[in-house]
mmCIF file of C-alpha atoms in Angstrom:
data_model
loop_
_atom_site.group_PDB
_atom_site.id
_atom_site.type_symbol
_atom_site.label_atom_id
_atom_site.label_comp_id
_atom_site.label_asym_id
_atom_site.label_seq_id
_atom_site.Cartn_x
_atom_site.Cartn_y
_atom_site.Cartn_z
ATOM 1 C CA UNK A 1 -37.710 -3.740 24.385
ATOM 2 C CA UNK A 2 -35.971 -0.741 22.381
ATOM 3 C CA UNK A 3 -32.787 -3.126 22.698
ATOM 4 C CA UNK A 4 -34.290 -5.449 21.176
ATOM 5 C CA UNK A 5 -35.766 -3.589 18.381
ATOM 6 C CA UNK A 6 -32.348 -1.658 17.606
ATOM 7 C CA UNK A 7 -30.577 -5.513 17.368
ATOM 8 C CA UNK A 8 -32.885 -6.655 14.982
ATOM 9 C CA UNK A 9 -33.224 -3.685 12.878
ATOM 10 C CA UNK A 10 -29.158 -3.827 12.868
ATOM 11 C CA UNK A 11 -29.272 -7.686 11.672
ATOM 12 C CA UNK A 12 -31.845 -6.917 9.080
ATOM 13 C CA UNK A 13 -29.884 -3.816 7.517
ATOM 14 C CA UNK A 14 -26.700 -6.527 7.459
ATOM 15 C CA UNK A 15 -28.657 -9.082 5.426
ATOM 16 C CA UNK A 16 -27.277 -8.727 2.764
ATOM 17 C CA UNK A 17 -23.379 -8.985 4.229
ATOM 18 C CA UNK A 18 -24.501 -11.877 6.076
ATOM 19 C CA UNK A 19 -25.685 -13.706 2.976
ATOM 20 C CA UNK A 20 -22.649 -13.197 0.832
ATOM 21 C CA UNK A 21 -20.275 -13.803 3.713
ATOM 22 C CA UNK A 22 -19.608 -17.678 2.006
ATOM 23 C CA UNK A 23 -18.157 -15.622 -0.997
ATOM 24 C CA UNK A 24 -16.718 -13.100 0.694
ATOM 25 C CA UNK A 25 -14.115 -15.444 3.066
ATOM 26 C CA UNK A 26 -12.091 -15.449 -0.677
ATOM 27 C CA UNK A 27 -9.427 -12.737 -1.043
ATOM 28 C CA UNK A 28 -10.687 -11.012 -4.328
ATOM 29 C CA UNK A 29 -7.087 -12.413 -6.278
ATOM 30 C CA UNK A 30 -8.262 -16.014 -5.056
ATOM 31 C CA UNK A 31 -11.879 -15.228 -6.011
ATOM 32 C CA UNK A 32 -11.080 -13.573 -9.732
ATOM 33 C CA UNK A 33 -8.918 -16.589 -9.843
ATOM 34 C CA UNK A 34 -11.173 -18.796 -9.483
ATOM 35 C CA UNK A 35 -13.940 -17.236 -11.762
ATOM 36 C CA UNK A 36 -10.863 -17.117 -14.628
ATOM 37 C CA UNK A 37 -10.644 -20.830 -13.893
ATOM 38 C CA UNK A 38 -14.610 -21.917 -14.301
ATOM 39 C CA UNK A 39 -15.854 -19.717 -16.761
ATOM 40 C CA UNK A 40 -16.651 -20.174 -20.254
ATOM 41 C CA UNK A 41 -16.941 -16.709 -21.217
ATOM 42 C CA UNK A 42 -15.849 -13.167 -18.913
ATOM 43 C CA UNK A 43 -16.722 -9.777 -19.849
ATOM 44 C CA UNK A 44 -17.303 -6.608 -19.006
ATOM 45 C CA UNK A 45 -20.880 -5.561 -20.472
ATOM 46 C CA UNK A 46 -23.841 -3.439 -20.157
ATOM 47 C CA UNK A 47 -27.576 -5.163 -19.678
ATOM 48 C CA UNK A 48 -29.763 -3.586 -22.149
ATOM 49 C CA UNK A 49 -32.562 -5.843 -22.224
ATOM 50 C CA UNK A 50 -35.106 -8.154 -19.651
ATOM 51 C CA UNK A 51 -37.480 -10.442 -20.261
ATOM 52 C CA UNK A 52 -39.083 -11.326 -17.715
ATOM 53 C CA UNK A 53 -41.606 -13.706 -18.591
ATOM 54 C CA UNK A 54 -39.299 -15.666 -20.642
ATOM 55 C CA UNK A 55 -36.145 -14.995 -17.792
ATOM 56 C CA UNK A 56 -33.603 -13.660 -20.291
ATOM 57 C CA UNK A 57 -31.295 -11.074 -20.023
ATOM 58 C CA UNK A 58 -29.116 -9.251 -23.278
ATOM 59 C CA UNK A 59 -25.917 -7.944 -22.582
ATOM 60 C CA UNK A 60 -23.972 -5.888 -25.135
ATOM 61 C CA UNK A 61 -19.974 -7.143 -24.414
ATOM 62 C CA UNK A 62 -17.752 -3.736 -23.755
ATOM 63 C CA UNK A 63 -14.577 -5.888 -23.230
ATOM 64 C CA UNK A 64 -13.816 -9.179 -23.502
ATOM 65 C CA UNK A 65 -11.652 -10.724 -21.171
ATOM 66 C CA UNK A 66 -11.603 -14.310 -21.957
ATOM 67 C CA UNK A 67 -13.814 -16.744 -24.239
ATOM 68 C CA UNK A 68 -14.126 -16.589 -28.366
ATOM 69 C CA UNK A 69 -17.002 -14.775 -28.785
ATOM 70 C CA UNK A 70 -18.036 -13.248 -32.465
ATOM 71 C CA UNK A 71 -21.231 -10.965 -31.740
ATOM 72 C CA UNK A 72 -21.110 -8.087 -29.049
ATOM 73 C CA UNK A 73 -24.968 -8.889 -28.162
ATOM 74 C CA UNK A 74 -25.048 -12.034 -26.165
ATOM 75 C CA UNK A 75 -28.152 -13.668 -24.302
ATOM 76 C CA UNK A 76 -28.237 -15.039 -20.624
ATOM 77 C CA UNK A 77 -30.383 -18.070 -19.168
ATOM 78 C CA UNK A 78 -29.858 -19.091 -15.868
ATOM 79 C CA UNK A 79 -31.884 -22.258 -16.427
ATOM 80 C CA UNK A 80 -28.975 -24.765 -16.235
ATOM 81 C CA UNK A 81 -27.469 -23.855 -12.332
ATOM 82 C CA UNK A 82 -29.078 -24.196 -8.919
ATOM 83 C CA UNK A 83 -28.049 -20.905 -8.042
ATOM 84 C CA UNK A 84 -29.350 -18.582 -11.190
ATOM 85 C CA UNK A 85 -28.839 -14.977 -11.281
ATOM 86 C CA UNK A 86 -31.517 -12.974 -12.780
ATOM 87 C CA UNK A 87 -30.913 -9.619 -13.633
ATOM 88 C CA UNK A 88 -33.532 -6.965 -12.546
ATOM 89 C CA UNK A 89 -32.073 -3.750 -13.225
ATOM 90 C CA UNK A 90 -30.583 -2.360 -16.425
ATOM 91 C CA UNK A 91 -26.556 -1.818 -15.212
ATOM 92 C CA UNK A 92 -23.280 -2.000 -16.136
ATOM 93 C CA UNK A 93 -21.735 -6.189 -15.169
ATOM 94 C CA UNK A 94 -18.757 -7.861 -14.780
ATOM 95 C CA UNK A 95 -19.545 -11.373 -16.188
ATOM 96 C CA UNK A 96 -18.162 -14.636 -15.430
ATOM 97 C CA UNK A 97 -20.420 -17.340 -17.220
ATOM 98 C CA UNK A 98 -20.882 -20.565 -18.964
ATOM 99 C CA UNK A 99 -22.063 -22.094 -22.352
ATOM 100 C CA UNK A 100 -25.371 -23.230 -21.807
ATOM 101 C CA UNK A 101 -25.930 -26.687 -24.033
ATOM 102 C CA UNK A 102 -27.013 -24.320 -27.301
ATOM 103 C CA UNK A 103 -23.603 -22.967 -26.991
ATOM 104 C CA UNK A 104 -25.224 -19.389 -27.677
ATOM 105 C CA UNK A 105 -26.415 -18.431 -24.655
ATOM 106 C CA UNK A 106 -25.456 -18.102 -20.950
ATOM 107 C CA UNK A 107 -26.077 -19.507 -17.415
ATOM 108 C CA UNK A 108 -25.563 -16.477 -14.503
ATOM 109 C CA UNK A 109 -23.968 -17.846 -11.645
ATOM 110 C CA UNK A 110 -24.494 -16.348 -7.874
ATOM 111 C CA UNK A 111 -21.545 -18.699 -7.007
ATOM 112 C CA UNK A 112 -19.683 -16.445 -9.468
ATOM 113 C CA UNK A 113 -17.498 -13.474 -8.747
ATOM 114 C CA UNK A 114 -20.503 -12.005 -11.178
ATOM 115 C CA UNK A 115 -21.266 -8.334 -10.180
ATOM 116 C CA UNK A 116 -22.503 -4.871 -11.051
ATOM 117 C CA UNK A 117 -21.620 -2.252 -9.984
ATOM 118 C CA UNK A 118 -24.331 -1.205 -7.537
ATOM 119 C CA UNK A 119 -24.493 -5.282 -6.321
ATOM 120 C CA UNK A 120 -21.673 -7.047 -5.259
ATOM 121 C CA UNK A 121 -20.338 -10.551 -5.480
ATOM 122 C CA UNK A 122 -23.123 -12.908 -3.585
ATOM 123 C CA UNK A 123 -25.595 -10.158 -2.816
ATOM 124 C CA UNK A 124 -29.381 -10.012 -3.565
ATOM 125 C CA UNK A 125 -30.739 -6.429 -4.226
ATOM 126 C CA UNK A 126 -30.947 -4.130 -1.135
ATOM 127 C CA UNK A 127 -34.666 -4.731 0.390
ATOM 128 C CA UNK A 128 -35.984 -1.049 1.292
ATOM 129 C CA UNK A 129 -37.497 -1.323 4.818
ATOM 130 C CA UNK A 130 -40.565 0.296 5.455
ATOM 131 C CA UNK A 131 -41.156 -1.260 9.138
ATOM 132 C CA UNK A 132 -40.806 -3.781 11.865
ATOM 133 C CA UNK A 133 -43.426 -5.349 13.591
ATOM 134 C CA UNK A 134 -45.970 -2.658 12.760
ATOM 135 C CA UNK A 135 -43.319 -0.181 13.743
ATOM 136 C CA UNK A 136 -42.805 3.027 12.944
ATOM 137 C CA UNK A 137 -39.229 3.221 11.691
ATOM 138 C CA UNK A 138 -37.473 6.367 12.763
ATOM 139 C CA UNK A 139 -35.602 9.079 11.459
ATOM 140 C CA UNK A 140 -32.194 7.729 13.487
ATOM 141 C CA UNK A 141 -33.156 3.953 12.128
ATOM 142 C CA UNK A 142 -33.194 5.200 8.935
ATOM 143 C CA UNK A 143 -29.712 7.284 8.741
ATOM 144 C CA UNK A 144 -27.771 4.199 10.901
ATOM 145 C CA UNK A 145 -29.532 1.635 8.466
ATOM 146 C CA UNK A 146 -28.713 4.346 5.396
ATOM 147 C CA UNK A 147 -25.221 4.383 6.456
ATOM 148 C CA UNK A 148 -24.455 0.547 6.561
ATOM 149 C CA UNK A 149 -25.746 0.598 2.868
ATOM 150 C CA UNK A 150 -23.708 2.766 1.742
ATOM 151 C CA UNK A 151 -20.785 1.180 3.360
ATOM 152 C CA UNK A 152 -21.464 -1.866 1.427
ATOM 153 C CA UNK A 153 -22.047 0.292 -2.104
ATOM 154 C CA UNK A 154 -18.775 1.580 -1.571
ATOM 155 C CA UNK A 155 -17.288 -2.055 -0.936
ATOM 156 C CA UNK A 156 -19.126 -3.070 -4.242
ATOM 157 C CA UNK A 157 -18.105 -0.061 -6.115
ATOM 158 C CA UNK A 158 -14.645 -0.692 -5.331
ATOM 159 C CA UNK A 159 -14.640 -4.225 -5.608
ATOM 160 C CA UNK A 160 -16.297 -3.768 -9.358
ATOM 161 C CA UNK A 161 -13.080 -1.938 -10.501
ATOM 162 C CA UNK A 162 -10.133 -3.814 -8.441
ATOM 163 C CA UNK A 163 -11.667 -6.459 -10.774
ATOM 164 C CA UNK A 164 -11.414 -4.848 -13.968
ATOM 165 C CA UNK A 165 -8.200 -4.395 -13.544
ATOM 166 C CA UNK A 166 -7.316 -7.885 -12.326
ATOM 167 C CA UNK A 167 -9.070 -8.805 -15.696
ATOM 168 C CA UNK A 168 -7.149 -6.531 -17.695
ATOM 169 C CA UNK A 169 -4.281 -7.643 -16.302
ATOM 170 C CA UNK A 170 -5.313 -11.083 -17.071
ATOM 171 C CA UNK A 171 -6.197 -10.421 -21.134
ATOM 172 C CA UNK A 172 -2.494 -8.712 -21.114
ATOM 173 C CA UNK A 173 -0.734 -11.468 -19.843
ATOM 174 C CA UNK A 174 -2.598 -14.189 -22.680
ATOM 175 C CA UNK A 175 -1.591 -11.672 -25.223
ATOM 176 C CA UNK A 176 1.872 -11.609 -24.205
ATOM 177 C CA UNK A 177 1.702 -15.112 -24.302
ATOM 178 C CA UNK A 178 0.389 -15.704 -27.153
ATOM 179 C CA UNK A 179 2.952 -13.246 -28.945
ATOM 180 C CA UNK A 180 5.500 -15.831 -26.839
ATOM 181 C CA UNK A 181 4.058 -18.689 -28.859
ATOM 182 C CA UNK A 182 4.031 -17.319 -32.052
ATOM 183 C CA UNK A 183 7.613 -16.112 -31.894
ATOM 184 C CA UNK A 184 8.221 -19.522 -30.421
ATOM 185 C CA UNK A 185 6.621 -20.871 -33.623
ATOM 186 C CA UNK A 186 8.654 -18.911 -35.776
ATOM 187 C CA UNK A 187 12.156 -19.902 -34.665
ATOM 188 C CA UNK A 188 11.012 -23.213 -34.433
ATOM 189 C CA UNK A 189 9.665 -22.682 -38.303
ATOM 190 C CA UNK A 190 13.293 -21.030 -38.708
ATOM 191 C CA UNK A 191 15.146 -24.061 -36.892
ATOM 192 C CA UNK A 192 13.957 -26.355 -39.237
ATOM 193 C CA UNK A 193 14.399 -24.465 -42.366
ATOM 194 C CA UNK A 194 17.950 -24.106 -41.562
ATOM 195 C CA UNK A 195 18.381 -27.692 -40.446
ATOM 196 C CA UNK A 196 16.677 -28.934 -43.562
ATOM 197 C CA UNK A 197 18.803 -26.750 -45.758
ATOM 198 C CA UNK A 198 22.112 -27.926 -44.014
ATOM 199 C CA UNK A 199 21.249 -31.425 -44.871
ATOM 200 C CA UNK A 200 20.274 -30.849 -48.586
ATOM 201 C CA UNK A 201 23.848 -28.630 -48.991
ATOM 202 C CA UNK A 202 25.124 -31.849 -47.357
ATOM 203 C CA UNK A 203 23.792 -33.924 -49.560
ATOM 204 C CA UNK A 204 24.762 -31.854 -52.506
ATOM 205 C CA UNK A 205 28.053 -31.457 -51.416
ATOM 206 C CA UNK A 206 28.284 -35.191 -50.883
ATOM 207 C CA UNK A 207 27.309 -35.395 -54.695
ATOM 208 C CA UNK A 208 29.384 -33.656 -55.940
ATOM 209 C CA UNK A 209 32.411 -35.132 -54.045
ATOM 210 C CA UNK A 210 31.015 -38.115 -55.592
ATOM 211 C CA UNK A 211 30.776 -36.694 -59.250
ATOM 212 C CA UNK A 212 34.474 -35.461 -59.034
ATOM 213 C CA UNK A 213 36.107 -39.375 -57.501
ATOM 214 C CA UNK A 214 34.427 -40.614 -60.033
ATOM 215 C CA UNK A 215 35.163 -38.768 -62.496
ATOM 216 C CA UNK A 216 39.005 -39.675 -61.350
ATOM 217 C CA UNK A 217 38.704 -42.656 -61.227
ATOM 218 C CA UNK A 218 36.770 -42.993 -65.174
ATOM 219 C CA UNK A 219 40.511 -40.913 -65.820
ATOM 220 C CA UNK A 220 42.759 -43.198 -64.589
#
């Protein structure tokens, strides 16, 4: 019977690994990737405001990884997705999102690499436990169970800043690229110019070789 009670208590505490395990089969370069690739908008903000009742969440963008975005205060509502994320807890987020149809606000994801720092990719909020089956929960559940959590915190913690700087990364790379395309733009500019000018002091020259036979010829 204690068996038994120890195996469940060990499934429950993994709950939340077991539920994010679809997301979690993606190396994190495949899975960044892949949020690059789907999203609208990324960025790196802080949630300052929920509203419950009306189920929308204000982030204040920190950095802006990809997306043309004016304001720094942006609004999410998960209305438009069959897998919404809202936000319960006032944290720091990496973003991945799309335009809902007003083009001003958001739709959170959980198929997203979406995550704060506390939860990871996939994850619903830690459930405290309290007990099993009417069960008192001991002081040696509690510490094993404790443990696991942090385990995964760590993950997430980690996880929250390997993608920063994949993102970063990202944002450097379009800038150096877009720097490519304007120098590209230039010469090209510059190409023409000179090509242009080569066949105007062609056709001057041509004119004037013109003016001089002619003027020959009205000689002779």
């Amino acid at each position: 019977m204690k068996l038994k009670y120890i195996l469940f208590l060990a499934f429950f505490c993994f709950y939340n690994y077991s539920y994010s395990s679809e997301f979690r089969r993606l190396k994190k370069e495949a899975m960044v990737n892949q949020g690059i690739k789907g999203a609208d908008i990324i960025f790196y903000g802080e949630l300052i405001k929920i509203d419950t009742i009306n189920k929308i969440s204000t982030f204040r963008i920190l950095e802006l990884f990809k997306g043309n975005y004016n304001s720094k205060i942006i609004n999410a509502k998960s209305d438009e997705t069959d897998y919404p994320i809202y936000p319960l807890k006032k944290d720091l987020w990496i973003v991945y999102a799309l335009f809902n149809k007003d083009k001003k606000t958001i739709t959170l994801d959980l198929r997203s690499p979406t995550q704060t720092m506390e939860i990871g990719t996939g994850f619903l909020p830690p459930v405290p436990i309290h007990g099993i089956y009417g069960k008192k929960i001991t002081k040696l559940d509690s510490i094993i169970c404790e443990v696991e959590n942090l385990k995964i915190r760590n993950e997430t913690l980690s996880a929250f800043f390997y993608q920063l700087e994949l993102l970063r990364a990202y944002k450097s790379s379009q800038n150096i690229i877009s720097e490519k395309e304007k120098t590209e733009l230039k010469i090209e500019s510059y190409s023409k110019y000179i090509i242009i000018s080569l066949i105007v002091n062609i056709l001057l020259f041509s004119f004037l070789i013109f003016i001089i036979l002619k003027k020959k010829i009205f000689i002779k």
